[in-house]
Short mmCIF file of C-alpha atoms and ligand atoms in Angstrom, two decimals:
data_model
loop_
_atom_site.label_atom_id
_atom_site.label_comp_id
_atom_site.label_asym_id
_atom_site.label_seq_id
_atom_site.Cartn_x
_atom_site.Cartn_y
_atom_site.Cartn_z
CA UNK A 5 -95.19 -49.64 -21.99
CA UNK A 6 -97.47 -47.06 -24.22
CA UNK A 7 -99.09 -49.44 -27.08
CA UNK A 8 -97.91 -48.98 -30.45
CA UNK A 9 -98.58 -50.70 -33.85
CA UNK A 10 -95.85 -52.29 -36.06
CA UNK A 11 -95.91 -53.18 -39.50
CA UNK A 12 -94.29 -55.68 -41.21
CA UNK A 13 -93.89 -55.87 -44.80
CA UNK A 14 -92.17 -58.15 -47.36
CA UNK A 15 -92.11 -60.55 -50.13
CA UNK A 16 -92.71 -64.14 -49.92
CA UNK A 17 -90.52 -66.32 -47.79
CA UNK A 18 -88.48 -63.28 -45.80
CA UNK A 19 -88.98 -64.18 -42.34
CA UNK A 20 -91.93 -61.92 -41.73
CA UNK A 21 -94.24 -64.25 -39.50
CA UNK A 22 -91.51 -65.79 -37.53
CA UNK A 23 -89.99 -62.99 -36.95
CA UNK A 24 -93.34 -60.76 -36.34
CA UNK A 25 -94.75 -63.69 -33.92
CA UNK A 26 -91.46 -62.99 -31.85
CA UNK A 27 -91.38 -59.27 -31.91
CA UNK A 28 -95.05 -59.57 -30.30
CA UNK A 29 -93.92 -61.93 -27.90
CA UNK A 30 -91.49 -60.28 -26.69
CA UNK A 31 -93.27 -57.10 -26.42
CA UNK A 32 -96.45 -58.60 -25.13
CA UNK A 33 -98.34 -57.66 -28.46
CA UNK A 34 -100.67 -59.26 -30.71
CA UNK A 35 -99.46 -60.98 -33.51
CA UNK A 36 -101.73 -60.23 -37.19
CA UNK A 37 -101.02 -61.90 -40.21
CA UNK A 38 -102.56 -60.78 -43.35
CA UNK A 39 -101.42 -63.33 -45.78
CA UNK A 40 -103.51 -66.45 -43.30
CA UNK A 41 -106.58 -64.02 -44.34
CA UNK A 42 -105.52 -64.14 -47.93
CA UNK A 43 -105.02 -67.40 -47.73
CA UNK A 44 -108.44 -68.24 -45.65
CA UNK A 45 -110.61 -66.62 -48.51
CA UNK A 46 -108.72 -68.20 -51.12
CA UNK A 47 -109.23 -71.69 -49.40
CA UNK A 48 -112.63 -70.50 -49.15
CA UNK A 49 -113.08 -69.83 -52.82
CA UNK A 50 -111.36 -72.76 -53.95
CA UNK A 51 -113.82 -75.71 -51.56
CA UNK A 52 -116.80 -73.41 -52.88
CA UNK A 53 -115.57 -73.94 -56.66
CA UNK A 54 -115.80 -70.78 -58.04
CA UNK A 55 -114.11 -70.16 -61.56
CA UNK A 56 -111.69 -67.78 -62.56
CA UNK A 57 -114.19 -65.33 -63.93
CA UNK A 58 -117.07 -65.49 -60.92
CA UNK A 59 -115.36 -62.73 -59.74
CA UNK A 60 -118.70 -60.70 -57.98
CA UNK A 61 -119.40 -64.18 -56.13
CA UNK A 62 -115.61 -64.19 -54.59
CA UNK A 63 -116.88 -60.77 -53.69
CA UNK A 64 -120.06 -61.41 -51.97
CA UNK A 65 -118.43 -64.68 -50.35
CA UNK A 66 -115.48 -62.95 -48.99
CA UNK A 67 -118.03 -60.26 -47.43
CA UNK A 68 -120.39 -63.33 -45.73
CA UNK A 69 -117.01 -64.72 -44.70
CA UNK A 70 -116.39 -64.60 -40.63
CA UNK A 71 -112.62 -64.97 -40.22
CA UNK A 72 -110.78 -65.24 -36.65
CA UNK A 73 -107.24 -65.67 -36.37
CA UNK A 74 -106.87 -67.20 -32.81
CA UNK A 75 -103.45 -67.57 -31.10
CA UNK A 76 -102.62 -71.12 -30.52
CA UNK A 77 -99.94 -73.16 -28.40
CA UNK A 78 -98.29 -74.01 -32.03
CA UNK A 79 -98.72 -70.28 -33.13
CA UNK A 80 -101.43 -68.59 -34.77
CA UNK A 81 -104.92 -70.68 -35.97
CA UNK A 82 -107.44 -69.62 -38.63
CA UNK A 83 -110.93 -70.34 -37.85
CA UNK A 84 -113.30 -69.75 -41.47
CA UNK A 85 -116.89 -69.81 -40.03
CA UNK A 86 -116.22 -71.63 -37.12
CA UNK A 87 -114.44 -74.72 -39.02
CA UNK A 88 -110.52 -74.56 -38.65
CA UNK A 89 -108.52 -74.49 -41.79
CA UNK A 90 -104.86 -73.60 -39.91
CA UNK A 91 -103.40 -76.40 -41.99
CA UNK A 92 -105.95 -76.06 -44.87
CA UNK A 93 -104.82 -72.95 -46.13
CA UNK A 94 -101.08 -73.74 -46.42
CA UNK A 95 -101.55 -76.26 -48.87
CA UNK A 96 -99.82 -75.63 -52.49
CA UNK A 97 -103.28 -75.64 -54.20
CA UNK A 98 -104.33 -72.29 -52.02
CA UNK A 99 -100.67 -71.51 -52.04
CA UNK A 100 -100.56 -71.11 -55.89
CA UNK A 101 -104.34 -69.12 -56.30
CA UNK A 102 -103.42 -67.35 -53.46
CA UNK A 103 -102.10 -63.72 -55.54
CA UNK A 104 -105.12 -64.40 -58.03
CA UNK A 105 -107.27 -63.53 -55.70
CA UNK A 106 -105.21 -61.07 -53.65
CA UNK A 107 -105.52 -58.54 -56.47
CA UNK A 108 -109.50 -58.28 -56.98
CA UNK A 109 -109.89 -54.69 -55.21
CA UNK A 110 -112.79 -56.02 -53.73
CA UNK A 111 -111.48 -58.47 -51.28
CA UNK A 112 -108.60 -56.69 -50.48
CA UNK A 113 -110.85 -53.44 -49.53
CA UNK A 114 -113.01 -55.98 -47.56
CA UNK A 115 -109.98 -57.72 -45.42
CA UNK A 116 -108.14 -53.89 -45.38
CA UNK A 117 -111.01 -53.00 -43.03
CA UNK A 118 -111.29 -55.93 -40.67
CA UNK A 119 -107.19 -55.51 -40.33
CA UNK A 120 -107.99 -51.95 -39.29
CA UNK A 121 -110.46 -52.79 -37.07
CA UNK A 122 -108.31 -55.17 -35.74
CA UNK A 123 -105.24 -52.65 -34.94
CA UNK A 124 -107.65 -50.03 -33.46
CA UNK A 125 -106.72 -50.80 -30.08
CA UNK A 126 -103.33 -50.77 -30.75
CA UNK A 127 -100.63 -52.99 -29.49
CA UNK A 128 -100.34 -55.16 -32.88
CA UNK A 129 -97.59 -56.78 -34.64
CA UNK A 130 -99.08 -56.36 -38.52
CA UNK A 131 -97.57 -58.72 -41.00
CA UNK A 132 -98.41 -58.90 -45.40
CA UNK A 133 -97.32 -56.74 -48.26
CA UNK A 134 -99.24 -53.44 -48.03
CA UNK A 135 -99.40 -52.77 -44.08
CA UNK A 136 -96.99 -50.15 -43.73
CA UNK A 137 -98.04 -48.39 -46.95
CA UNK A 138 -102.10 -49.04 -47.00
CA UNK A 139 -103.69 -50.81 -44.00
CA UNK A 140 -101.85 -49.06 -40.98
CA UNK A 141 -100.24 -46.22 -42.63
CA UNK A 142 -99.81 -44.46 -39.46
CA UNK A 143 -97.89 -47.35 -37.50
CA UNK A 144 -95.84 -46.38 -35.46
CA UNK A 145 -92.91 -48.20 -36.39
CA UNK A 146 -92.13 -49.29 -40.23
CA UNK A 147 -89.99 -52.40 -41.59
CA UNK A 148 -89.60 -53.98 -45.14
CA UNK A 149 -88.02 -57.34 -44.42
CA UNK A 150 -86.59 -58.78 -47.66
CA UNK A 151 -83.69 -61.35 -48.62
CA UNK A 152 -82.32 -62.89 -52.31
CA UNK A 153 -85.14 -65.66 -53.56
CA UNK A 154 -82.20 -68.26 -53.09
CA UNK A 155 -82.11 -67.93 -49.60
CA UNK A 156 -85.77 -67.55 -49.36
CA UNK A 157 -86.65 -70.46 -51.12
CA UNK A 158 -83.91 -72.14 -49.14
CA UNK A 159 -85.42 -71.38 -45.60
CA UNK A 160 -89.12 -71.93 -46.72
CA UNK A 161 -87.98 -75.41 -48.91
CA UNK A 162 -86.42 -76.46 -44.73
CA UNK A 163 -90.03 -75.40 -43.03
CA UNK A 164 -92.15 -77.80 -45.38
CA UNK A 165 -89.82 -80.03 -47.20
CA UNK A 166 -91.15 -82.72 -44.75
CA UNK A 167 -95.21 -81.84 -44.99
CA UNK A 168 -94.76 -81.81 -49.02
CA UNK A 169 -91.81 -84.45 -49.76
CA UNK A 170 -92.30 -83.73 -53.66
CA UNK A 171 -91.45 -80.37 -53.43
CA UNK A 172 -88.00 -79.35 -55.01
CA UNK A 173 -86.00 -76.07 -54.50
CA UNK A 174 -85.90 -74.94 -57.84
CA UNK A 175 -89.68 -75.25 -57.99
CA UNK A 176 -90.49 -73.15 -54.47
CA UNK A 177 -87.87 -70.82 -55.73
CA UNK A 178 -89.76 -70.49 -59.27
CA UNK A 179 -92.68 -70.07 -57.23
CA UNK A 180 -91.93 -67.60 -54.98
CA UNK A 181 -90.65 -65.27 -58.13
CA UNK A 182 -93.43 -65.53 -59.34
CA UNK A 183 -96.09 -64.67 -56.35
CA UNK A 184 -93.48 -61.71 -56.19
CA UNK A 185 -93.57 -60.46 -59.49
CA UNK A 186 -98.00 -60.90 -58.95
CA UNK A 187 -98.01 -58.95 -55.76
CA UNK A 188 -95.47 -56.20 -56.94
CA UNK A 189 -97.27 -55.59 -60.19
CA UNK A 190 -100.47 -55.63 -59.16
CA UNK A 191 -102.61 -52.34 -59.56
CA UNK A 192 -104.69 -53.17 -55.97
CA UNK A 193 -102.32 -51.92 -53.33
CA UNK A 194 -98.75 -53.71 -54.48
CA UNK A 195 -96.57 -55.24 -52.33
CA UNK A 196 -94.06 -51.96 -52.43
CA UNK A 197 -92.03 -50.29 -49.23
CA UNK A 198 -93.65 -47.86 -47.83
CA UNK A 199 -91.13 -44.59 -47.93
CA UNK A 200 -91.27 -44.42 -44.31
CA UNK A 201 -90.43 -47.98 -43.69
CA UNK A 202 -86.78 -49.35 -42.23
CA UNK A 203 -85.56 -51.72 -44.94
CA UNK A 204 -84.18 -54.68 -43.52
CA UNK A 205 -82.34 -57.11 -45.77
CA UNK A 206 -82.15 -60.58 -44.07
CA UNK A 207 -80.27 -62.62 -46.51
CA UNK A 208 -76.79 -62.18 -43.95
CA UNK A 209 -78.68 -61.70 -40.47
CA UNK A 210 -79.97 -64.78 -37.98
CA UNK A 211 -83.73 -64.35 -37.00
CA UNK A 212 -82.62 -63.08 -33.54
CA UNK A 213 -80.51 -60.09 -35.11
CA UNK A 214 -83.55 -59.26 -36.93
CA UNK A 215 -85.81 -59.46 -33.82
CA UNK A 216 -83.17 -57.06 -31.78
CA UNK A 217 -83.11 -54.47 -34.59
CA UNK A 218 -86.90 -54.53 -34.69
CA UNK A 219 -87.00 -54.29 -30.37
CA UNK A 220 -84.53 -51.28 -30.80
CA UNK A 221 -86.31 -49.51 -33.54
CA UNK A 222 -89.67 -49.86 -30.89
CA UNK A 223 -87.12 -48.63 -28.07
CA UNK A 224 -87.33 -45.23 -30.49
CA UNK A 225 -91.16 -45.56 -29.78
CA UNK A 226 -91.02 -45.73 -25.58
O1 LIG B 530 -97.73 -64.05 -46.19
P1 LIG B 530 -98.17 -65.16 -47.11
O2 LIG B 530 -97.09 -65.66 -48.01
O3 LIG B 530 -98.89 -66.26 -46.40
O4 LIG B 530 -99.26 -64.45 -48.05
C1 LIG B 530 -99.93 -65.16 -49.05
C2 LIG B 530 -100.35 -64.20 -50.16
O5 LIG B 530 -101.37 -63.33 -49.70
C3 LIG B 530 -99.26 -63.28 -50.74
O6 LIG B 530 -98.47 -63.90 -51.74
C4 LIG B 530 -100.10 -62.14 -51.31
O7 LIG B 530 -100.57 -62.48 -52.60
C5 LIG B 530 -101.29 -62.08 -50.36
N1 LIG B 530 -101.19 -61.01 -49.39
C6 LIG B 530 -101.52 -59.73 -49.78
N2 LIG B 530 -101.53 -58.72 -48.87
C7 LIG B 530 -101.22 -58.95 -47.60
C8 LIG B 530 -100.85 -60.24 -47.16
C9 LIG B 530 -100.83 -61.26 -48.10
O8 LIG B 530 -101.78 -59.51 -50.95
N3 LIG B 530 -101.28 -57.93 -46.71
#
């Protein structure tokens, strides 16, 4: 099959890894996603101890920073200058800084164009909040996977209610609306749908009816 590249786009919580890791697999693609790089500098930022306001520091560190996604048997890992922080950078500390430092300009321009390296040679399953309309605008194929916050916080509170016993659902479903409400209004590339994309709203659909629709919309592509 002629490589292609497909982004996938959403808020917090909609399915887009699990459902972008099996899109890949089952087209032999490489599975991308964004939010682990987010997440890698923000870990990154945090262990280093930079405040709030060292903003051009973030900046420089970010730009020193070598990340690697690597796939793994469990799914994708993270390697941050050789050390892996796969586990690391889910934690709620990074989890909760994470939008901070997704909207300095900066670091998003820096990440933007190691993503775009990364899709050059096509044959990538993309996955964040601003593929379809910044990163990869020219992807072939276009989704916006979204769902109500209930049922997101419901299917994230299942994936790491054991990991983080003192979670609760009201609280990952007050924080979810809120790293929404951060990545929609920011002014750096906002998490928006791009006017090309194929919204997909998950909240009624199992993960393997979103995978088919996905397969079908690359069948378009063949
Ligand atoms: O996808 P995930 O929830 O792990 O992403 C973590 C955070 O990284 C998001 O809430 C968002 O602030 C940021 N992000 C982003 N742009 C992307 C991917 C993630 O701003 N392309």
């Amino acid at each position: 099959m002629e490589k292609f590249n497909i982004a996938i786009d959403g808020p917090a919580g909609a399915g887009k890894s699990t459902i972008a890791r099996l899109v890949a697999g089952a087209l032999g693609f490489v599975y991308v996603d964004t939010g682990a790089m987010y997440r890698a500098v923000t870990w990154k930022i945090l262990r280093e101890g930079l405040q709030a306001e060292q903003i051009s520091d973030m900046i420089a560190l970010t730009g020193r920073m070598d990340i690697r996604l690597v796939p793994g048997s469990d799914g994708q890992m993270v390697f941050v200058d050789g050390k892996d922080v796969t586990g690391m950078i889910r934690l709620a500390e990074v989890t909760g800084n994470v939008s901070r430092i997704a909207s300095i300009a900066e670091i998003r321009n820096i990440l933007t164009a190691k993503q775009q390296e990364m899709a050059q040679s096509k044959g990538i399953v993309m996955d964040g909040r601003d593929i379809g309309s910044h990163v990869l605008p020219d992807a072939e194929v276009k989704v916006f996977l979204t769902a109500s916050v209930s049922v997101r916080a419901q299917r994230r509170f299942k994936e790491i209610c054991d990991s983080q016993p003192d979670i609760t659902l009201e609280r990952l479903e007050r924080d979810i609306a809120e790293r929404d409400r951060m990545d929609e209004q920011r002014e750096a590339s906002p998490l928006v749908k791009a006017p090309d994309a194929v919204l997909l709203d998950t909240t009624d659909m199992t993960i393997p009816q979103v995978v088919d629709r996905i397969l079908e919309l690359c069948k378009l592509q063949v």
